[in-house]
Each structure stands twice: as structure tokens, then as C-alpha cells.
Amino acid sequence: MLSVVNADDTMPNGSLIDEIVREGARRMLAAALEAEVNAYIAELADQQDGKGRRLVVRNGYHQPRKVTTAAGAIEVKAPRVNDKRVDETTGERKRFSSAILPPWCRKSPKVSEVLPLLYLHGLSSGDFVPALEQFLGSAAGLSAATVTRLTQQWLADHAAFMNRDLSQADYVYVWADGIHLNIRLEEAKACVLVLVGVRTDGSKELVALSDGYRESGESWADLMRDCARRGMRAPVLAVGDGALGFWKALAEVFPTTGEQRCWVHKTANVLDSLPKSAQPGAKKAIQDIYNAEDRDHAEAAIKTFTQLYGVKFPKAVKKITDDQDQLLAFYGFPAEHWIHLRTTNPIESTFATVRLRTKVTRGAGSRTAALAMVFKLVESAQQRWRAVNAPHLVALVRAGARFERGRLVERDELIAA
């Protein structure tokens, strides 16, 4: 088929390369939909009526519709299936529903992920259409009313998330942090309280996301009580910043949970109390502590740090010696997990991206809407989180297995000892 190409290699609907990408995407989607329908019909080929005729057959195509994808808007003709089978329970006809392109789908999930990002950048719902139309080549399914409905759905999704049952989700480790974002919270000192957990299979999961005050024990207590009310089991170990009111709340709600202070936060606190000339050497000495091969060597490194800086900078040294047990708690767990348990990096790394996306947001807006937008961004990022190292050892930690120098202590070794 001949296409009109302008002198600058553009076409009436955009550049030539964009048109090629859209055409390739359209063909691939059409082939996938055909394969899906053919597999469905072949699987049910033995389903026949009393006259030996198949109950599930092809029935032409649905009306064409435009679907907005990351490659732009493409027109799709989905194959139609005539399924004459009847559900014995409900008495209603069974229907084929495509897992690739559901009947209601007008945009890909990736496009939906862009919408909270734009909202957090301060873009109003009325500006979504011209902004995305230029990028995607079509405004199909992106009207202001559609965006408004999506934001309402995000609010409902966040509310449902914060009310879900936690009795079946066993979090062995949790990270806690209060993240300050330039979003539309009602108080200048307010922040987003975040809990991320590790399940017994080693996978990481967002546990809770709410607003509160970073150092407020009551804000954290409200969040922890709510998690406990919904069936959350006490974690084996919690990791967080030493300045958090989280620890007071944890002792109240889950008193059996161990405490691990974040070494990134601790290092920053210690260095802030030292002159700049002493900071490089002190940072190296602190790294020698949490990178030690076992707890004994870490304690020796703390003594060395005390000897080097204790006389001139006693306040800096005290920041470590006062929290020594909480700082070295991770050494009682599998060595493969130490890199995960030393810091709150699972939260910080995720929210570093969110911070970049929310930096320019200004103006009024509801607290719940802002939280819902952040929730959708984190929910999207969660799909890319990797499990902890040696995930099979997480279940052993929950079972109460003992680890010395990062290695599992077998029952025979305990008896011999």
C-alpha cells in the first residue's frame, strides 16, 4: 500500500518511523488475538451438541476500535467467538473474554501508569488530552472525564489497599521510613509513612502507605495498630531510621520484633556532627563496621572508631555506641540477607524516583488524592522489585532457625555445643 510521505520524512499522522512502529504493533496485536482465539476454539473442539455440531466456533470480527498504546493509537479488529455453551450453575451462556484485549480496554496499562506521573507533575486533568495527543498520536480514551474517572478509581484502589486483610500475608522483615515529598499534603511537616515487607517466599511487597509525621510516635502507632487489626503478624526484624517515632510504636504493637537501625541514616547523622576535614576518614571507619565479616569484627571496628574519634568528637562516637546492639542486629540473620537489612534502601531507592516526579508539583489538592497518586507510582514500581538474596532462608528465619556468623546452625551443631 502506498503512503504519502512529505519532504521531511513526515506523514499526515506523524513521522514515518512512528507510522512503521504503529503498523508493526497493530499487526503483532492482531496476530496475538488470532492465536488466542484459535487456541480457545481448539481446546473446546470436543464440545458438541446433540447433532454433532461444535458449540464453540469463530464468528467473524467485532467492530474496529482504537486502542491507545505506548506505540501510539492503533486500530484493532478483535476476532469474535460464538460460544453456545451454558453455565450449569447460573444458566447463562458462557462468553469468551480475551486476556490480551478485554472488551472494555481502550488503553494499555502502561499508558495508565503515565497519568499519575503527569498529575504529580502538576498537570490538570484538562491538560492531559493535548499533552498525550502529541506524544501518542491520538486522544482516544484520554478525555478529561476519563482522567477524572481514573483518579477516582485510584482513590478507591488506595482505600481498598489500606483496608485489605493482612492475616494471610506473613512479613518476616519490614522496612519503615517517613518520606517527605513535595506533594499536596495538608501540613508542611507531614510526610508519607511507608512500610515495605518481605514475605516468607523472599518477595518484597508494599505493606502500608499513609500520611503522618516522620518522628511522631502516635502517627506510627496508628498505622501499626491498623495493620495489627487487619491481621498482620509481628515481623521478626524491623529496619528503620533511629530518629523515627516508629520504634516507640513498634514496641507497643509488636514488642517481640527485633530492631535494626539503618546504617545510611546513622552514617549521615554521625558525619553531620564532625568537621568536614574529618568526614572522609570517619566514613571509611564506619563502613568498616557494617561491612565486617561478622559481629565480632564489627564490634572490634567500633572500638577502633571510638579510639580514633572518641577524644575529640565524643558526641559523634556516642551516636554509634549508644545504638550498638540495634546497629549490629542484622549479624544474627543469614549472611545473604545482610545487604538488605543494613539499610532502608528498598524504600529510599523507590522513593528517589517518586521524589523526582513530584518535585515540581504545586498548588492546592486533596490529601487523599495526593496519596493515591503516590500509591499508584509505588504500585507500578513494585512490579520491578526483586526478591531478597537466598529467598529460601526467609522461611527458616520465621521458623526460628538460628544463624551464627551469617550461617545456619544445624541441630547437631547445637547439641555438640
GROMACS .gro file of C-alpha atoms in nm:
model
  417
    1MET     CA    1   0.000   0.000   0.000
    2LEU     CA    2   0.137   0.343  -0.099
    3SER     CA    3   0.163   0.611   0.168
    4VAL     CA    4   0.206   0.985   0.127
    5VAL     CA    5   0.543   1.096   0.264
    6ASN     CA    6   0.637   1.463   0.294
    7ALA     CA    7   0.978   1.602   0.202
    8ASP     CA    8   1.087   1.597   0.567
    9ASP     CA    9   1.001   1.226   0.602
   10THR     CA   10   0.679   1.301   0.786
   11MET     CA   11   0.331   1.172   0.713
   12PRO     CA   12  -0.013   1.323   0.771
   13ASN     CA   13  -0.037   1.130   1.101
   14GLY     CA   14   0.321   1.185   1.220
   15SER     CA   15   0.671   1.075   1.123
   16LEU     CA   16   0.741   0.775   0.904
   17ILE     CA   17   0.915   0.587   1.184
   18ASP     CA   18   0.615   0.636   1.415
   19GLU     CA   19   0.385   0.506   1.143
   20ILE     CA   20   0.605   0.197   1.095
   21VAL     CA   21   0.608   0.130   1.470
   22ARG     CA   22   0.229   0.164   1.492
   23GLU     CA   23   0.175  -0.063   1.193
   24GLY     CA   24   0.408  -0.325   1.340
   25ALA     CA   25   0.228  -0.305   1.674
   26ARG     CA   26  -0.110  -0.338   1.500
   27ARG     CA   27  -0.002  -0.650   1.312
   28MET     CA   28   0.153  -0.812   1.618
   29LEU     CA   29  -0.158  -0.744   1.826
   30ALA     CA   30  -0.384  -0.882   1.552
   31ALA     CA   31  -0.172  -1.198   1.529
   32ALA     CA   32  -0.177  -1.244   1.906
   33LEU     CA   33  -0.555  -1.205   1.921
   34GLU     CA   34  -0.600  -1.457   1.638
   35ALA     CA   35  -0.371  -1.707   1.812
   36GLU     CA   36  -0.557  -1.662   2.140
   37VAL     CA   37  -0.896  -1.729   1.978
   38ASN     CA   38  -0.768  -2.026   1.777
   39ALA     CA   39  -0.623  -2.184   2.091
   40TYR     CA   40  -0.952  -2.130   2.277
   41ILE     CA   41  -1.157  -2.292   2.000
   42ALA     CA   42  -0.913  -2.582   1.957
   43GLU     CA   43  -0.923  -2.656   2.329
   44LEU     CA   44  -1.303  -2.684   2.318
   45ALA     CA   45  -1.328  -2.864   1.985
   46ASP     CA   46  -1.476  -3.172   2.153
   47GLN     CA   47  -1.769  -2.973   2.294
   48GLN     CA   48  -2.062  -3.060   2.066
   49ASP     CA   49  -2.441  -3.050   2.069
   50GLY     CA   50  -2.674  -3.344   2.013
   51LYS     CA   51  -2.631  -3.318   1.636
   52GLY     CA   52  -2.254  -3.332   1.650
   53ARG     CA   53  -2.203  -2.962   1.580
   54ARG     CA   54  -1.937  -2.767   1.769
   55LEU     CA   55  -2.057  -2.542   2.047
   56VAL     CA   56  -1.763  -2.304   2.018
   57VAL     CA   57  -1.684  -2.158   1.675
   58ARG     CA   58  -1.547  -1.842   1.510
   59ASN     CA   59  -1.799  -1.571   1.430
   60GLY     CA   60  -1.626  -1.301   1.227
   61TYR     CA   61  -1.489  -0.988   1.393
   62HIS     CA   62  -1.601  -0.720   1.635
   63GLN     CA   63  -1.633  -0.362   1.518
   64PRO     CA   64  -1.293  -0.189   1.482
   65ARG     CA   65  -1.184   0.024   1.776
   66LYS     CA   66  -0.883   0.236   1.855
   67VAL     CA   67  -0.661   0.138   2.146
   68THR     CA   68  -0.404   0.378   2.288
   69THR     CA   69  -0.071   0.204   2.347
   70ALA     CA   70   0.284   0.312   2.421
   71ALA     CA   71   0.341   0.290   2.043
   72GLY     CA   72   0.052   0.527   1.982
   73ALA     CA   73  -0.312   0.473   1.888
   74ILE     CA   74  -0.375   0.167   1.672
   75GLU     CA   75  -0.696   0.034   1.522
   76VAL     CA   76  -0.788  -0.319   1.624
   77LYS     CA   77  -1.040  -0.566   1.486
   78ALA     CA   78  -1.074  -0.835   1.751
   79PRO     CA   79  -1.195  -1.178   1.635
   80ARG     CA   80  -1.534  -1.281   1.768
   81VAL     CA   81  -1.627  -1.619   1.917
   82ASN     CA   82  -1.972  -1.779   1.922
   83ASP     CA   83  -1.982  -1.983   2.243
   84LYS     CA   84  -2.312  -2.171   2.275
   85ARG     CA   85  -2.226  -2.349   2.599
   86VAL     CA   86  -2.444  -2.283   2.903
   87ASP     CA   87  -2.315  -2.249   3.259
   88GLU     CA   88  -2.493  -2.517   3.462
   89THR     CA   89  -2.475  -2.309   3.780
   90THR     CA   90  -2.612  -1.977   3.653
   91GLY     CA   91  -2.798  -2.097   3.344
   92GLU     CA   92  -2.635  -1.821   3.138
   93ARG     CA   93  -2.441  -1.851   2.814
   94LYS     CA   94  -2.065  -1.871   2.854
   95ARG     CA   95  -1.862  -1.600   2.688
   96PHE     CA   96  -1.508  -1.578   2.558
   97SER     CA   97  -1.312  -1.288   2.707
   98SER     CA   98  -0.971  -1.203   2.568
   99ALA     CA   99  -0.693  -1.180   2.827
  100ILE     CA  100  -0.493  -0.969   2.581
  101LEU     CA  101  -0.761  -0.717   2.492
  102PRO     CA  102  -1.064  -0.718   2.725
  103PRO     CA  103  -1.389  -0.574   2.581
  104TRP     CA  104  -1.361  -0.257   2.792
  105CYS     CA  105  -0.995  -0.187   2.714
  106ARG     CA  106  -0.923   0.141   2.536
  107LYS     CA  107  -0.568   0.199   2.658
  108SER     CA  108  -0.275  -0.018   2.767
  109PRO     CA  109  -0.178  -0.036   3.138
  110LYS     CA  110   0.149   0.141   3.053
  111VAL     CA  111  -0.044   0.446   2.935
  112SER     CA  112  -0.242   0.443   3.259
  113GLU     CA  113   0.087   0.447   3.452
  114VAL     CA  114   0.176   0.777   3.285
  115LEU     CA  115  -0.136   0.951   3.414
  116PRO     CA  116  -0.049   0.965   3.787
  117LEU     CA  117   0.302   1.076   3.689
  118LEU     CA  118   0.159   1.371   3.495
  119TYR     CA  119  -0.083   1.453   3.775
  120LEU     CA  120   0.202   1.464   4.025
  121HIS     CA  121   0.387   1.696   3.791
  122GLY     CA  122   0.103   1.942   3.839
  123LEU     CA  123  -0.076   1.878   3.508
  124SER     CA  124  -0.450   1.938   3.537
  125SER     CA  125  -0.695   1.684   3.401
  126GLY     CA  126  -0.789   1.925   3.120
  127ASP     CA  127  -0.425   1.932   3.003
  128PHE     CA  128  -0.389   1.555   2.972
  129VAL     CA  129  -0.551   1.532   2.630
  130PRO     CA  130  -0.330   1.783   2.438
  131ALA     CA  131  -0.017   1.659   2.618
  132LEU     CA  132  -0.069   1.291   2.541
  133GLU     CA  133  -0.221   1.350   2.198
  134GLN     CA  134   0.109   1.498   2.081
  135PHE     CA  135   0.304   1.203   2.216
  136LEU     CA  136   0.070   0.915   2.130
  137GLY     CA  137  -0.077   1.050   1.810
  138SER     CA  138  -0.435   1.022   1.938
  139ALA     CA  139  -0.653   1.137   2.223
  140ALA     CA  140  -0.866   0.822   2.214
  141GLY     CA  141  -0.976   0.726   2.563
  142LEU     CA  142  -0.797   1.022   2.722
  143SER     CA  143  -1.071   1.279   2.769
  144ALA     CA  144  -1.077   1.494   3.084
  145ALA     CA  145  -1.379   1.296   3.203
  146THR     CA  146  -1.186   0.971   3.156
  147VAL     CA  147  -0.893   1.104   3.357
  148THR     CA  148  -1.128   1.219   3.633
  149ARG     CA  149  -1.280   0.871   3.650
  150LEU     CA  150  -0.932   0.721   3.670
  151THR     CA  151  -0.833   0.946   3.960
  152GLN     CA  152  -1.149   0.839   4.142
  153GLN     CA  153  -1.052   0.478   4.078
  154TRP     CA  154  -0.703   0.543   4.219
  155LEU     CA  155  -0.862   0.681   4.535
  156ALA     CA  156  -1.071   0.366   4.565
  157ASP     CA  157  -0.767   0.145   4.496
  158HIS     CA  158  -0.565   0.313   4.773
  159ALA     CA  159  -0.855   0.292   5.018
  160ALA     CA  160  -0.903  -0.078   4.938
  161PHE     CA  161  -0.529  -0.138   4.978
  162MET     CA  162  -0.527   0.021   5.323
  163ASN     CA  163  -0.826  -0.190   5.430
  164ARG     CA  164  -0.720  -0.528   5.289
  165ASP     CA  165  -0.685  -0.837   5.509
  166LEU     CA  166  -0.324  -0.897   5.619
  167SER     CA  167  -0.377  -1.225   5.801
  168GLN     CA  168  -0.254  -1.427   5.503
  169ALA     CA  169   0.048  -1.205   5.433
  170ASP     CA  170   0.333  -1.305   5.664
  171TYR     CA  171   0.603  -1.036   5.662
  172VAL     CA  172   0.926  -1.164   5.815
  173TYR     CA  173   1.125  -0.842   5.764
  174VAL     CA  174   0.985  -0.488   5.734
  175TRP     CA  175   1.145  -0.156   5.642
  176ALA     CA  176   0.990   0.164   5.775
  177ASP     CA  177   1.055   0.523   5.678
  178GLY     CA  178   0.887   0.861   5.670
  179ILE     CA  179   0.935   1.010   5.324
  180HIS     CA  180   0.900   1.383   5.265
  181LEU     CA  181   0.760   1.466   4.922
  182ASN     CA  182   0.658   1.795   4.765
  183ILE     CA  183   0.302   1.678   4.721
  184ARG     CA  184  -0.027   1.822   4.828
  185LEU     CA  185  -0.035   1.722   5.193
  186GLU     CA  186  -0.217   1.947   5.436
  187GLU     CA  187   0.071   2.022   5.673
  188ALA     CA  188   0.421   2.143   5.589
  189LYS     CA  189   0.577   1.886   5.824
  190ALA     CA  190   0.361   1.600   5.704
  191CYS     CA  191   0.518   1.308   5.523
  192VAL     CA  192   0.428   0.973   5.374
  193LEU     CA  193   0.468   0.684   5.620
  194VAL     CA  194   0.581   0.375   5.432
  195LEU     CA  195   0.611   0.010   5.531
  196VAL     CA  196   0.768  -0.244   5.294
  197GLY     CA  197   0.786  -0.609   5.391
  198VAL     CA  198   0.948  -0.937   5.286
  199ARG     CA  199   0.717  -1.237   5.266
  200THR     CA  200   0.826  -1.589   5.352
  201ASP     CA  201   0.898  -1.659   4.985
  202GLY     CA  202   1.151  -1.374   4.980
  203SER     CA  203   0.946  -1.133   4.769
  204LYS     CA  204   0.918  -0.767   4.866
  205GLU     CA  205   0.579  -0.604   4.898
  206LEU     CA  206   0.434  -0.268   4.994
  207VAL     CA  207   0.261  -0.320   5.329
  208ALA     CA  208   0.119   0.024   5.405
  209LEU     CA  209   0.133   0.381   5.278
  210SER     CA  210  -0.029   0.662   5.472
  211ASP     CA  211   0.030   1.020   5.575
  212GLY     CA  212   0.153   1.133   5.914
  213TYR     CA  213   0.455   1.288   6.085
  214ARG     CA  214   0.800   1.133   6.045
  215GLU     CA  215   0.902   1.147   6.413
  216SER     CA  216   0.554   1.116   6.561
  217GLY     CA  217   0.515   0.800   6.764
  218GLU     CA  218   0.139   0.842   6.758
  219SER     CA  219   0.123   0.859   6.377
  220TRP     CA  220   0.326   0.541   6.351
  221ALA     CA  221   0.125   0.377   6.630
  222ASP     CA  222  -0.198   0.449   6.442
  223LEU     CA  223  -0.055   0.286   6.132
  224MET     CA  224   0.087  -0.016   6.318
  225ARG     CA  225  -0.232  -0.068   6.517
  226ASP     CA  226  -0.431  -0.062   6.196
  227CYS     CA  227  -0.200  -0.327   6.042
  228ALA     CA  228  -0.235  -0.543   6.353
  229ARG     CA  229  -0.613  -0.502   6.348
  230ARG     CA  230  -0.621  -0.633   5.993
  231GLY     CA  231  -0.429  -0.944   6.096
  232MET     CA  232  -0.064  -0.855   6.039
  233ARG     CA  233   0.171  -1.088   6.226
  234ALA     CA  234   0.466  -0.947   6.420
  235PRO     CA  235   0.775  -0.929   6.191
  236VAL     CA  236   1.097  -1.092   6.306
  237LEU     CA  237   1.303  -0.779   6.233
  238ALA     CA  238   1.221  -0.417   6.150
  239VAL     CA  239   1.465  -0.178   5.983
  240GLY     CA  240   1.437   0.200   6.014
  241ASP     CA  241   1.592   0.535   6.094
  242GLY     CA  242   1.686   0.580   6.460
  243ALA     CA  243   1.504   0.914   6.481
  244LEU     CA  244   1.168   0.769   6.393
  245GLY     CA  245   0.876   0.756   6.634
  246PHE     CA  246   0.831   0.419   6.465
  247TRP     CA  247   1.031   0.238   6.734
  248LYS     CA  248   0.803   0.353   7.013
  249ALA     CA  249   0.502   0.237   6.813
  250LEU     CA  250   0.670  -0.094   6.728
  251ALA     CA  251   0.741  -0.168   7.095
  252GLU     CA  252   0.377  -0.102   7.175
  253VAL     CA  253   0.216  -0.301   6.892
  254PHE     CA  254   0.477  -0.570   6.811
  255PRO     CA  255   0.705  -0.591   7.119
  256THR     CA  256   0.870  -0.917   7.005
  257THR     CA  257   1.003  -0.768   6.680
  258GLY     CA  258   1.379  -0.705   6.666
  259GLU     CA  259   1.521  -0.361   6.581
  260GLN     CA  260   1.780  -0.278   6.318
  261ARG     CA  261   1.891   0.083   6.269
  262CYS     CA  262   1.959   0.200   5.914
  263TRP     CA  263   2.333   0.249   5.856
  264VAL     CA  264   2.278   0.507   5.580
  265HIS     CA  265   2.082   0.733   5.816
  266LYS     CA  266   2.323   0.667   6.101
  267THR     CA  267   2.626   0.747   5.888
  268ALA     CA  268   2.471   1.077   5.780
  269ASN     CA  269   2.389   1.166   6.141
  270VAL     CA  270   2.742   1.090   6.259
  271LEU     CA  271   2.912   1.279   5.977
  272ASP     CA  272   2.692   1.583   6.036
  273SER     CA  273   2.844   1.613   6.385
  274LEU     CA  274   3.201   1.606   6.253
  275PRO     CA  275   3.405   1.879   6.079
  276LYS     CA  276   3.437   1.831   5.704
  277SER     CA  277   3.807   1.756   5.733
  278ALA     CA  278   3.735   1.450   5.949
  279GLN     CA  279   3.440   1.319   5.749
  280PRO     CA  280   3.621   1.113   5.479
  281GLY     CA  281   3.821   0.914   5.735
  282ALA     CA  282   3.521   0.872   5.964
  283LYS     CA  283   3.304   0.749   5.677
  284LYS     CA  284   3.563   0.482   5.592
  285ALA     CA  285   3.583   0.376   5.958
  286ILE     CA  286   3.201   0.346   5.975
  287GLN     CA  287   3.196   0.137   5.657
  288ASP     CA  288   3.446  -0.098   5.821
  289ILE     CA  289   3.187  -0.159   6.093
  290TYR     CA  290   2.884  -0.260   5.885
  291ASN     CA  291   3.094  -0.435   5.618
  292ALA     CA  292   3.275  -0.651   5.876
  293GLU     CA  293   3.276  -1.026   5.816
  294ASP     CA  294   3.084  -1.097   6.139
  295ARG     CA  295   2.963  -0.932   6.459
  296ASP     CA  296   3.289  -0.988   6.649
  297HIS     CA  297   3.486  -0.799   6.384
  298ALA     CA  298   3.216  -0.528   6.374
  299GLU     CA  299   3.245  -0.475   6.750
  300ALA     CA  300   3.623  -0.453   6.713
  301ALA     CA  301   3.573  -0.192   6.440
  302ILE     CA  302   3.351   0.010   6.674
  303LYS     CA  303   3.628   0.007   6.935
  304THR     CA  304   3.871   0.130   6.670
  305PHE     CA  305   3.630   0.408   6.573
  306THR     CA  306   3.599   0.506   6.940
  307GLN     CA  307   3.975   0.521   6.981
  308LEU     CA  308   4.017   0.735   6.670
  309TYR     CA  309   3.738   0.987   6.733
  310GLY     CA  310   3.626   0.947   7.093
  311VAL     CA  311   3.855   1.210   7.244
  312LYS     CA  312   3.786   1.493   7.001
  313PHE     CA  313   3.431   1.406   6.897
  314PRO     CA  314   3.260   1.216   7.179
  315LYS     CA  315   2.908   1.311   7.060
  316ALA     CA  316   2.972   1.155   6.720
  317VAL     CA  317   3.104   0.834   6.876
  318LYS     CA  318   2.812   0.821   7.119
  319LYS     CA  319   2.568   0.812   6.827
  320ILE     CA  320   2.709   0.470   6.740
  321THR     CA  321   2.794   0.323   7.079
  322ASP     CA  322   2.451   0.407   7.225
  323ASP     CA  323   2.277   0.212   6.945
  324GLN     CA  324   2.538  -0.061   6.905
  325ASP     CA  325   2.301  -0.356   6.959
  326GLN     CA  326   2.040  -0.214   6.721
  327LEU     CA  327   2.304  -0.131   6.461
  328LEU     CA  328   2.453  -0.480   6.465
  329ALA     CA  329   2.128  -0.679   6.489
  330PHE     CA  330   2.150  -0.786   6.123
  331TYR     CA  331   2.450  -1.006   6.202
  332GLY     CA  332   2.212  -1.253   6.369
  333PHE     CA  333   2.048  -1.330   6.035
  334PRO     CA  334   2.160  -1.509   5.716
  335ALA     CA  335   2.469  -1.352   5.561
  336GLU     CA  336   2.287  -1.340   5.227
  337HIS     CA  337   2.033  -1.102   5.383
  338TRP     CA  338   2.280  -0.862   5.546
  339ILE     CA  339   2.298  -0.634   5.243
  340HIS     CA  340   1.919  -0.593   5.258
  341LEU     CA  341   1.889  -0.549   5.634
  342ARG     CA  342   2.159  -0.287   5.694
  343THR     CA  343   1.963  -0.001   5.541
  344THR     CA  344   1.618   0.117   5.438
  345ASN     CA  345   1.734   0.121   5.076
  346PRO     CA  346   1.427  -0.073   4.947
  347ILE     CA  347   1.219   0.231   5.042
  348GLU     CA  348   1.472   0.502   4.964
  349SER     CA  349   1.554   0.372   4.615
  350THR     CA  350   1.186   0.354   4.521
  351PHE     CA  351   1.102   0.698   4.651
  352ALA     CA  352   1.409   0.859   4.494
  353THR     CA  353   1.227   0.825   4.162
  354VAL     CA  354   0.897   0.939   4.311
  355ARG     CA  355   1.072   1.249   4.452
  356LEU     CA  356   1.196   1.343   4.107
  357ARG     CA  357   0.846   1.311   3.969
  358THR     CA  358   0.683   1.517   4.244
  359LYS     CA  359   0.942   1.794   4.275
  360VAL     CA  360   0.753   2.043   4.060
  361THR     CA  361   0.402   1.985   4.194
  362ARG     CA  362   0.243   2.295   4.338
  363GLY     CA  363  -0.098   2.424   4.431
  364ALA     CA  364  -0.392   2.301   4.633
  365GLY     CA  365  -0.526   1.949   4.620
  366SER     CA  366  -0.674   1.691   4.847
  367ARG     CA  367  -0.454   1.487   5.078
  368THR     CA  368  -0.623   1.163   4.974
  369ALA     CA  369  -0.573   1.236   4.603
  370ALA     CA  370  -0.202   1.307   4.653
  371LEU     CA  371  -0.156   0.984   4.849
  372ALA     CA  372  -0.346   0.790   4.586
  373MET     CA  373  -0.114   0.920   4.315
  374VAL     CA  374   0.195   0.824   4.513
  375PHE     CA  375   0.040   0.483   4.580
  376LYS     CA  376  -0.012   0.421   4.208
  377LEU     CA  377   0.350   0.513   4.132
  378VAL     CA  378   0.481   0.280   4.404
  379GLU     CA  379   0.241   0.007   4.294
  380SER     CA  380   0.387   0.031   3.946
  381ALA     CA  381   0.745   0.029   4.078
  382GLN     CA  382   0.668  -0.274   4.296
  383GLN     CA  383   0.638  -0.492   3.988
  384ARG     CA  384   1.012  -0.442   3.931
  385TRP     CA  385   1.128  -0.516   4.287
  386ARG     CA  386   1.348  -0.822   4.310
  387ALA     CA  387   1.336  -1.076   4.589
  388VAL     CA  388   1.598  -1.080   4.863
  389ASN     CA  389   1.908  -1.293   4.815
  390ALA     CA  390   1.866  -1.659   4.916
  391PRO     CA  391   1.486  -1.627   4.945
  392HIS     CA  392   1.454  -1.985   5.075
  393LEU     CA  393   1.619  -1.877   5.402
  394VAL     CA  394   1.341  -1.630   5.486
  395ALA     CA  395   1.104  -1.910   5.586
  396LEU     CA  396   1.376  -2.051   5.814
  397VAL     CA  397   1.409  -1.712   5.984
  398ARG     CA  398   1.035  -1.710   6.050
  399ALA     CA  399   1.058  -2.067   6.183
  400GLY     CA  400   1.309  -1.950   6.444
  401ALA     CA  401   1.623  -2.101   6.292
  402ARG     CA  402   1.947  -1.982   6.448
  403PHE     CA  403   2.226  -1.819   6.249
  404GLU     CA  404   2.581  -1.758   6.369
  405ARG     CA  405   2.828  -1.555   6.166
  406GLY     CA  406   2.560  -1.549   5.897
  407ARG     CA  407   2.548  -1.928   5.867
  408LEU     CA  408   2.262  -2.159   5.963
  409VAL     CA  409   2.338  -2.351   6.281
  410GLU     CA  410   2.222  -2.710   6.238
  411ARG     CA  411   2.058  -2.902   6.519
  412ASP     CA  412   2.359  -3.136   6.556
  413GLU     CA  413   2.590  -2.837   6.600
  414LEU     CA  414   2.366  -2.701   6.875
  415ILE     CA  415   2.375  -3.032   7.061
  416ALA     CA  416   2.754  -3.054   7.030
  417ALA     CA  417   2.789  -2.701   7.160
   0.00000   0.00000   0.00000
